[in-house]
mmCIF file of C-alpha atoms and ligand atoms in Angstrom:
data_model
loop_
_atom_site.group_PDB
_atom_site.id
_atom_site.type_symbol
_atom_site.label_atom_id
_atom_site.label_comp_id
_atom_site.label_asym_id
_atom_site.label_seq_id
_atom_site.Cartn_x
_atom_site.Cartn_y
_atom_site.Cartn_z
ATOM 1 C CA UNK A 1 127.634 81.841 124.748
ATOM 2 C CA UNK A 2 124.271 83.358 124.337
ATOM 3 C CA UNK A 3 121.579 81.981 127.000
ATOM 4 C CA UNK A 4 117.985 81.861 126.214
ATOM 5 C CA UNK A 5 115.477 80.751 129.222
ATOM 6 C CA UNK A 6 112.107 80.444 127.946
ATOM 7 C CA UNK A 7 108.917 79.484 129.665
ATOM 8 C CA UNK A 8 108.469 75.964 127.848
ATOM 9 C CA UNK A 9 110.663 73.617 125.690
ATOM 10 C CA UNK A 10 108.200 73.548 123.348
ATOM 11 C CA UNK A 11 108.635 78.345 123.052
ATOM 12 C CA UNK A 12 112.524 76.910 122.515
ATOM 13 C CA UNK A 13 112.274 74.846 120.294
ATOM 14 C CA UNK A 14 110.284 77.044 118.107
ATOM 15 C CA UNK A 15 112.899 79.531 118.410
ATOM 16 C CA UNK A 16 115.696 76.883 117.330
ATOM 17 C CA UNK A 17 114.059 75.412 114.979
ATOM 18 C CA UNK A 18 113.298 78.261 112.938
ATOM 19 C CA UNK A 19 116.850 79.340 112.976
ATOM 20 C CA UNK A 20 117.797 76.028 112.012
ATOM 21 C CA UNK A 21 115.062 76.237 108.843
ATOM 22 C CA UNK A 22 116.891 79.018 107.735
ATOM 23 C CA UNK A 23 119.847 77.630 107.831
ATOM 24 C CA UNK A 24 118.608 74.857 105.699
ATOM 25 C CA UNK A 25 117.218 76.871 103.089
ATOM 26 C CA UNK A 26 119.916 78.732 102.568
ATOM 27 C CA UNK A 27 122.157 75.251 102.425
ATOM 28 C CA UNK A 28 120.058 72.304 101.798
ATOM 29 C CA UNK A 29 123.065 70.332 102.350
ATOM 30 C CA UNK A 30 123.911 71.476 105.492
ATOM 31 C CA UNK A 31 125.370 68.636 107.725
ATOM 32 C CA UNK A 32 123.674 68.426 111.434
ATOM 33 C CA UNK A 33 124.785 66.634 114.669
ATOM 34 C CA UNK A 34 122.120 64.465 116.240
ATOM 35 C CA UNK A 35 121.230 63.930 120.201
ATOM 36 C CA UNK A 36 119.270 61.763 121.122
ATOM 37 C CA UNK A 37 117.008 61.028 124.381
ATOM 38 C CA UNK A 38 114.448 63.183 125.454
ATOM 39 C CA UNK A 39 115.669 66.507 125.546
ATOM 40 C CA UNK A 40 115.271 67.459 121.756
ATOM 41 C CA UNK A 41 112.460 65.699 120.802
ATOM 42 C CA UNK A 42 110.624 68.704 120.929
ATOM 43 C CA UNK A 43 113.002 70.354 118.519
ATOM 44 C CA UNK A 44 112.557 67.272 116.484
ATOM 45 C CA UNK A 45 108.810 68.295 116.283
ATOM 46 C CA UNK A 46 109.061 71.655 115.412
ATOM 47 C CA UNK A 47 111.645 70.080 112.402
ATOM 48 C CA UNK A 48 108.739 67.881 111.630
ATOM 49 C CA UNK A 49 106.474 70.468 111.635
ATOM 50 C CA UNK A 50 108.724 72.238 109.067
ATOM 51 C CA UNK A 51 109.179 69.471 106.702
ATOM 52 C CA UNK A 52 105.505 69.127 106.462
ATOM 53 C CA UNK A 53 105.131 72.549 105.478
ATOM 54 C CA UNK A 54 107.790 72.687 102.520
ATOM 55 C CA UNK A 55 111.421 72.511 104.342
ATOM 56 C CA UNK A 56 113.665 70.403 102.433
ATOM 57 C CA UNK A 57 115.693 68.145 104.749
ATOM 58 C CA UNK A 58 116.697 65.181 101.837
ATOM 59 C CA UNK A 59 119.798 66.629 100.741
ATOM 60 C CA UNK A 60 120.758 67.398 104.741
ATOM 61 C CA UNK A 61 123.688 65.334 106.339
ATOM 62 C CA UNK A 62 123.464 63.950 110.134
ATOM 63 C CA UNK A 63 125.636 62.670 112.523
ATOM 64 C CA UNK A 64 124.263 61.206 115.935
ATOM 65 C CA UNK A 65 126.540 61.977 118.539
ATOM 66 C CA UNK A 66 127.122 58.364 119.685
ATOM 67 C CA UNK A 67 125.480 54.613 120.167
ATOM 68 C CA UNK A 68 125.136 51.725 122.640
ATOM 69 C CA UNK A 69 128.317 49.520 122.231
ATOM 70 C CA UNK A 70 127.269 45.990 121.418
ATOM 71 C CA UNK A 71 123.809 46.754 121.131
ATOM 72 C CA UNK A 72 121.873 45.539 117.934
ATOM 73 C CA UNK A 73 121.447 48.046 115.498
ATOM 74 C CA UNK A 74 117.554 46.683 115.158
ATOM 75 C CA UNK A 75 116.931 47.179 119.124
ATOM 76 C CA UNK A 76 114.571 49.384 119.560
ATOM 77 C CA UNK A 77 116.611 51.569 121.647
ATOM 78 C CA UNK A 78 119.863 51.317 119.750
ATOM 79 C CA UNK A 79 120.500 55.335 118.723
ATOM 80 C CA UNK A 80 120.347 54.195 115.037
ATOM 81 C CA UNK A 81 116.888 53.121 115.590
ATOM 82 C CA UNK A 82 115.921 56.082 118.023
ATOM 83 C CA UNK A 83 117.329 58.564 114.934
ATOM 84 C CA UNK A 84 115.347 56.767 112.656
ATOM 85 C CA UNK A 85 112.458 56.591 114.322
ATOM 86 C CA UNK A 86 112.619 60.286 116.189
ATOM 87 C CA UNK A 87 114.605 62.022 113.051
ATOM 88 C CA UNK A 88 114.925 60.646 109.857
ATOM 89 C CA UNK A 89 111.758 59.539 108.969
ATOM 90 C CA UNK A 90 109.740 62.333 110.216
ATOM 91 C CA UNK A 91 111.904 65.175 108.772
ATOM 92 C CA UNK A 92 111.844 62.799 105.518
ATOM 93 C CA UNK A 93 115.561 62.753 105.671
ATOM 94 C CA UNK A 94 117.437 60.441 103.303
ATOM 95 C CA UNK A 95 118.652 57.739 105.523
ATOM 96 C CA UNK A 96 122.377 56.961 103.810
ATOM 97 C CA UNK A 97 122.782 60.802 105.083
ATOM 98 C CA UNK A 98 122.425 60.001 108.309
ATOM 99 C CA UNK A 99 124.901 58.288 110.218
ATOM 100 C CA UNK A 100 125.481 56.700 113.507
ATOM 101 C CA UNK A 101 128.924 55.181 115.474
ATOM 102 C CA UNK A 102 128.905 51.340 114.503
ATOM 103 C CA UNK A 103 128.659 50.265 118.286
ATOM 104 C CA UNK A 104 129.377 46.582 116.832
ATOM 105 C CA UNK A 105 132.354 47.524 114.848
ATOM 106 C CA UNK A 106 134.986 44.609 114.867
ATOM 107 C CA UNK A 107 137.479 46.882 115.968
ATOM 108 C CA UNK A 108 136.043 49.092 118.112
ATOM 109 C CA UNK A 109 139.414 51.376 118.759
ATOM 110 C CA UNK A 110 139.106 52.173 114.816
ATOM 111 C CA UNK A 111 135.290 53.014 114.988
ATOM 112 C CA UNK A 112 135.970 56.058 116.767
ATOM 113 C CA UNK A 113 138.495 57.784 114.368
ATOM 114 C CA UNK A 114 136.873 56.461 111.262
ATOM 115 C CA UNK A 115 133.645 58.392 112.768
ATOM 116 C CA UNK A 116 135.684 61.657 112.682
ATOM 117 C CA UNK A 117 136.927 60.964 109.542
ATOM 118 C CA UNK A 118 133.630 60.649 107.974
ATOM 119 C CA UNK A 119 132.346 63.761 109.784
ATOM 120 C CA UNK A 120 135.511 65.462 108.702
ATOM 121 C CA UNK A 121 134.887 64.180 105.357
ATOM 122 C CA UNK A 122 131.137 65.218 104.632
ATOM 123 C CA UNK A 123 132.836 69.118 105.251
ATOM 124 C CA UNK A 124 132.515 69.060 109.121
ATOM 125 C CA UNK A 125 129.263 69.722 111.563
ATOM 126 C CA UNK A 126 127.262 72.788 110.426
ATOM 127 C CA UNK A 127 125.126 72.531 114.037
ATOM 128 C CA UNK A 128 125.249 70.409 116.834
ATOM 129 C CA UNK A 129 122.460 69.609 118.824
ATOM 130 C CA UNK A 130 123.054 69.071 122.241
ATOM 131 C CA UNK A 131 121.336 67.858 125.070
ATOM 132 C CA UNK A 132 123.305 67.366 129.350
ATOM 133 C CA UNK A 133 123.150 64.797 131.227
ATOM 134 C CA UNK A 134 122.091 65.368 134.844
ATOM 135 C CA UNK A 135 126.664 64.679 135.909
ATOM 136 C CA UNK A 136 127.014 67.314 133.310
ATOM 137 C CA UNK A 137 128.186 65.217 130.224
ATOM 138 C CA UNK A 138 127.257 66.134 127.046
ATOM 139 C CA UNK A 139 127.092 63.055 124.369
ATOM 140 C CA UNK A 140 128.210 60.548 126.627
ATOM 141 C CA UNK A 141 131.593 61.959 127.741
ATOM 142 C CA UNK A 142 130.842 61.574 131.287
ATOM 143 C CA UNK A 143 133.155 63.459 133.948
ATOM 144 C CA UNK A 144 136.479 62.989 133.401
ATOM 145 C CA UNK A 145 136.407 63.231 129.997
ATOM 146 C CA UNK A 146 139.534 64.940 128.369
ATOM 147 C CA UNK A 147 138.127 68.339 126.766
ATOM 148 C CA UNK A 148 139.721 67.525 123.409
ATOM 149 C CA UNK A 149 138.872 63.663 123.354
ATOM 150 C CA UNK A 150 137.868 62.610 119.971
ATOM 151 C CA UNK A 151 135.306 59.959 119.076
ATOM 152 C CA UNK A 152 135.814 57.084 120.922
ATOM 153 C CA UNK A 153 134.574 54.101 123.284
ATOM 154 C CA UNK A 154 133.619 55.184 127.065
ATOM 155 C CA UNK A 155 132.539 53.716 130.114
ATOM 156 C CA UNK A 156 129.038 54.527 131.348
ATOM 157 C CA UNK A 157 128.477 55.753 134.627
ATOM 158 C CA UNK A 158 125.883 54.044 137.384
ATOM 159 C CA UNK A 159 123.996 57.111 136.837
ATOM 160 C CA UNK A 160 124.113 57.491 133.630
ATOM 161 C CA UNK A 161 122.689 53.985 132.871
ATOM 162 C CA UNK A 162 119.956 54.542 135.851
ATOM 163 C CA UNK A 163 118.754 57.768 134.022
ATOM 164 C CA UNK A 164 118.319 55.552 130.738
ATOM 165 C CA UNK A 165 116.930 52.755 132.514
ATOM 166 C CA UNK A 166 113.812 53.984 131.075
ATOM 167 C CA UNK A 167 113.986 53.183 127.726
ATOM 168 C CA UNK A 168 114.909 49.796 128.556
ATOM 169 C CA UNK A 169 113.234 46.800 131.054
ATOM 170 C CA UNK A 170 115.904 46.989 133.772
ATOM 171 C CA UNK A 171 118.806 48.688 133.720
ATOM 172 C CA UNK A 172 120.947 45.637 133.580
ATOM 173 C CA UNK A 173 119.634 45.936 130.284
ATOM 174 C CA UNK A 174 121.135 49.532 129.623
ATOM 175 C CA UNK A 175 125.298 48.754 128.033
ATOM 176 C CA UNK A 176 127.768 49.128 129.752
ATOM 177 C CA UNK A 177 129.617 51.392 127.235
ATOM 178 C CA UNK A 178 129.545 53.791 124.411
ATOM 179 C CA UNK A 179 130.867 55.362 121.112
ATOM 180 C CA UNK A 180 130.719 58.670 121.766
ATOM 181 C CA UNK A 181 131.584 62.022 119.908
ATOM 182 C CA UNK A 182 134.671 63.006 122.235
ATOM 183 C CA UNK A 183 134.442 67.465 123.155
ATOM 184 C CA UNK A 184 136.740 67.725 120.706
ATOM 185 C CA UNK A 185 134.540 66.402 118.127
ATOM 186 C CA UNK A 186 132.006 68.345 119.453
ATOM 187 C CA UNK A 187 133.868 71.959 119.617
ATOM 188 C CA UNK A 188 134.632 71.304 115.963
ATOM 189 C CA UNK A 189 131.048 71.800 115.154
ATOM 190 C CA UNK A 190 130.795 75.777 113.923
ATOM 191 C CA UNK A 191 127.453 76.226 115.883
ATOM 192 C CA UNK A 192 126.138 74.308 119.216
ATOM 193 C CA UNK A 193 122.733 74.389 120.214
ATOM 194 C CA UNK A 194 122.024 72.967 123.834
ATOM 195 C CA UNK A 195 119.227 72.588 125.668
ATOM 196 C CA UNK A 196 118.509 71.772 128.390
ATOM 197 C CA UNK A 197 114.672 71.180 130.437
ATOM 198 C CA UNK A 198 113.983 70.516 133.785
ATOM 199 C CA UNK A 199 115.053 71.285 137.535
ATOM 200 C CA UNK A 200 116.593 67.835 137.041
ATOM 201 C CA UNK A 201 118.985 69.631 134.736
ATOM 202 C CA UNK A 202 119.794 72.885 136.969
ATOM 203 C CA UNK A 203 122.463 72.058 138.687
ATOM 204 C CA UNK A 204 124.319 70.502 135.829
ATOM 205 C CA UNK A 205 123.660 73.826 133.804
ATOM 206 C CA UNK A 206 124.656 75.849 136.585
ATOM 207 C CA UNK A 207 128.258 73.800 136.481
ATOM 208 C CA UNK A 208 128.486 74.178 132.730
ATOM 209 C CA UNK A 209 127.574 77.686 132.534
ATOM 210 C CA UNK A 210 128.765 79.167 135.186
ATOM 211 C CA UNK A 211 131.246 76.876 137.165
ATOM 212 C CA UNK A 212 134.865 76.229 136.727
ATOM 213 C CA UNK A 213 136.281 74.920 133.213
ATOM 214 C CA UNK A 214 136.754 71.495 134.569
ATOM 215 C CA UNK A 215 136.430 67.835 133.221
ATOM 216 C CA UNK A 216 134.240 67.300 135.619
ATOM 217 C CA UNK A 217 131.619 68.932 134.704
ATOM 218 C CA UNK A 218 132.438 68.069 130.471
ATOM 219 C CA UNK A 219 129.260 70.357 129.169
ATOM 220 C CA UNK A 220 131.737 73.700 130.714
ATOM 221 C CA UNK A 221 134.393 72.753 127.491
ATOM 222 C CA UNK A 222 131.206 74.998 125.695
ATOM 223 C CA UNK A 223 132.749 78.010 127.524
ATOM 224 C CA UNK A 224 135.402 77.900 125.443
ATOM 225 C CA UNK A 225 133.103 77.682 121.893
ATOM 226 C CA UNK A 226 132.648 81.046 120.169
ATOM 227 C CA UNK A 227 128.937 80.138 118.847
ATOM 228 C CA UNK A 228 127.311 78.052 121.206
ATOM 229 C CA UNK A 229 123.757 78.795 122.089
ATOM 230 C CA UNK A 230 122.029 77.414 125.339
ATOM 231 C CA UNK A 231 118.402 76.660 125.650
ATOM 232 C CA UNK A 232 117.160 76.507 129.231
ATOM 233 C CA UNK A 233 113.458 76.650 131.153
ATOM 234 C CA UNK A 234 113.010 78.013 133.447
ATOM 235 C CA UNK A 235 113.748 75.534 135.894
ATOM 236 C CA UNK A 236 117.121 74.199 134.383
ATOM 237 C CA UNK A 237 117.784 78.268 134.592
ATOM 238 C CA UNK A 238 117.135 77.938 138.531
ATOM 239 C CA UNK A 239 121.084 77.905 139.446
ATOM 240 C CA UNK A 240 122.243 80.110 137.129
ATOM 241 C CA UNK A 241 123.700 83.495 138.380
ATOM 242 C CA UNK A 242 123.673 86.035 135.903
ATOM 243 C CA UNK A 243 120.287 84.580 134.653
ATOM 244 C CA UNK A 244 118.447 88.408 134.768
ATOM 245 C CA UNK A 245 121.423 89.522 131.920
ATOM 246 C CA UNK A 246 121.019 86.157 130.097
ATOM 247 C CA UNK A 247 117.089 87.236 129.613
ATOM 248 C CA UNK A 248 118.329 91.428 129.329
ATOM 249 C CA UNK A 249 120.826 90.857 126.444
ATOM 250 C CA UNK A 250 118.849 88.451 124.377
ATOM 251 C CA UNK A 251 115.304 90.915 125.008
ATOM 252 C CA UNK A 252 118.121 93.527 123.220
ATOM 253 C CA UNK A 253 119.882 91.120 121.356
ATOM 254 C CA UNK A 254 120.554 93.537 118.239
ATOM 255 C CA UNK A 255 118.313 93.224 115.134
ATOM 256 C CA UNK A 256 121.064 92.641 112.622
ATOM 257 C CA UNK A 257 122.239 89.882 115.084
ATOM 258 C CA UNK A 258 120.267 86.762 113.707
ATOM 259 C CA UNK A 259 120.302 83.520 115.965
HETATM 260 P P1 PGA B 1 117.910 63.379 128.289
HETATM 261 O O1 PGA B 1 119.449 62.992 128.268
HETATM 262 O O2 PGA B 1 117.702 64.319 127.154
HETATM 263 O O3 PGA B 1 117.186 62.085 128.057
HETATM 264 O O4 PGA B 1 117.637 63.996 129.612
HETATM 265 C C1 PGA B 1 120.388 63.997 128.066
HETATM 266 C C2 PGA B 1 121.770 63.426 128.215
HETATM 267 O O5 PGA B 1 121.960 62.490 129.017
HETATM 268 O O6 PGA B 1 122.694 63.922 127.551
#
């Protein structure tokens, strides 16, 4: 894993975004995995930014990395409307590249391999982009999650659906369950950018980091990734250990070396 704690979210998301520009150019079809809630909206920005300026995102694929199950696809807050709204439109993508787990499937149980199927099927995920929840999941595979689960329908945790009470009036409004990109979907993806932003986010990234391989903290499966790259501030960086050669070895990361 390479660990880069920055001073803002907004200094790391330049710094992904640019990598993920020239990955674009060089393959304008590249095929993206797509978090939602708050974490990457700054990346989003910096995409925006891009697109703006000349970056080509039409011919690029996405894949969120789940939905609400049962929710409307037209609720505001339905992760097909958030991608819209916080991707698609303003990186100008074309939206029959961008997908999303059918939360209202008929049959749910098929929605999840079908989702896999289509990702496996548009040549696999190019880069994921990650954020971690505060228990340490990553997409919604909350703890307890096998580490090679495959797309499929979970149960929410209480805190889970507290933390996104906020997008919603109450969080009896927040579902109950999920689609969700399983870890095995997820290590499939040839590069992982996660980031992470917040003392609210410390301990979990101390746990995925640094702690035991362990469903119980899901986010540590990215231990076992060969390119995953983790975005921290400095106070999501707050538990970490060997933070001081996280900063030393990317200040003499190794020109050639490109992120
Ligand atoms: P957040 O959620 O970006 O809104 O903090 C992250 C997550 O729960 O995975």
């Amino acid at each position: 894993m390479e660990i880069i704690i920055g001073s803002t979210a907004e200094e790391l998301a330049a710094i992904a975004a640019a990598a993920i520009v020239r990955q674009v150019d060089r393959n304008p079809k590249i095929v993206l995995g797509l978090a939602t809630g708050s974490t990457p909206r700054p990346l989003y920005a910096e995409l925006a930014r891009a697109a703006a300026a000349g970056t080509d995102f039409r011919q690029v694929q996405g894949f969120a990395l789940d939905e609400y199950v049962g929710i409307a696809k037209d609720h505001p807050e339905s992760y097909a409307s958030v991608i819209q709204r916080e991707v698609v439109l303003p990186l100008s993508m074309v939206r029959e590249r961008v997908h999303v787990p059918d939360g209202r499937a008929f049959d749910l149980a098929f929605a999840g391999p079908q989702y896999d199927a289509d990702i496996q099927a548009a040549g696999g995920i190019d880069i994921q982009i990650l954020g971690i929840g505060r228990n340490g999941h990553i997409g919604f595979n909350e703890p307890g999650s096998s580490l090679s689960s495959r797309t499929r329908v979970k149960t929410l945790t209480n805190d889970t659906r507290v933390a996104n009470a906020r997008f919603f009036a109450s969080v009896d409004e927040v579902p109950t369950h999920c689609l969700t990109q399983g870890l095995g979907t997820i290590m499939d993806a040839r590069r992982v950018f996660l980031f992470a932003f917040g003392e609210a986010k410390a301990e979990a990234i101390a746990n995925a980091l640094e702690g035991p391989l362990s469903a119980s903290c899901p986010g540590s499966v990215l231990q076992l990734h060969p390119h995953a790259t983790i975005f921290v501030d400095e106070q999501a960086a707050a538990g970490l250990t060997h933070a001081e050669y996280y900063r030393y070895a990317y200040a003499h990361k190794p020109d050639w070396q490109e992120l």
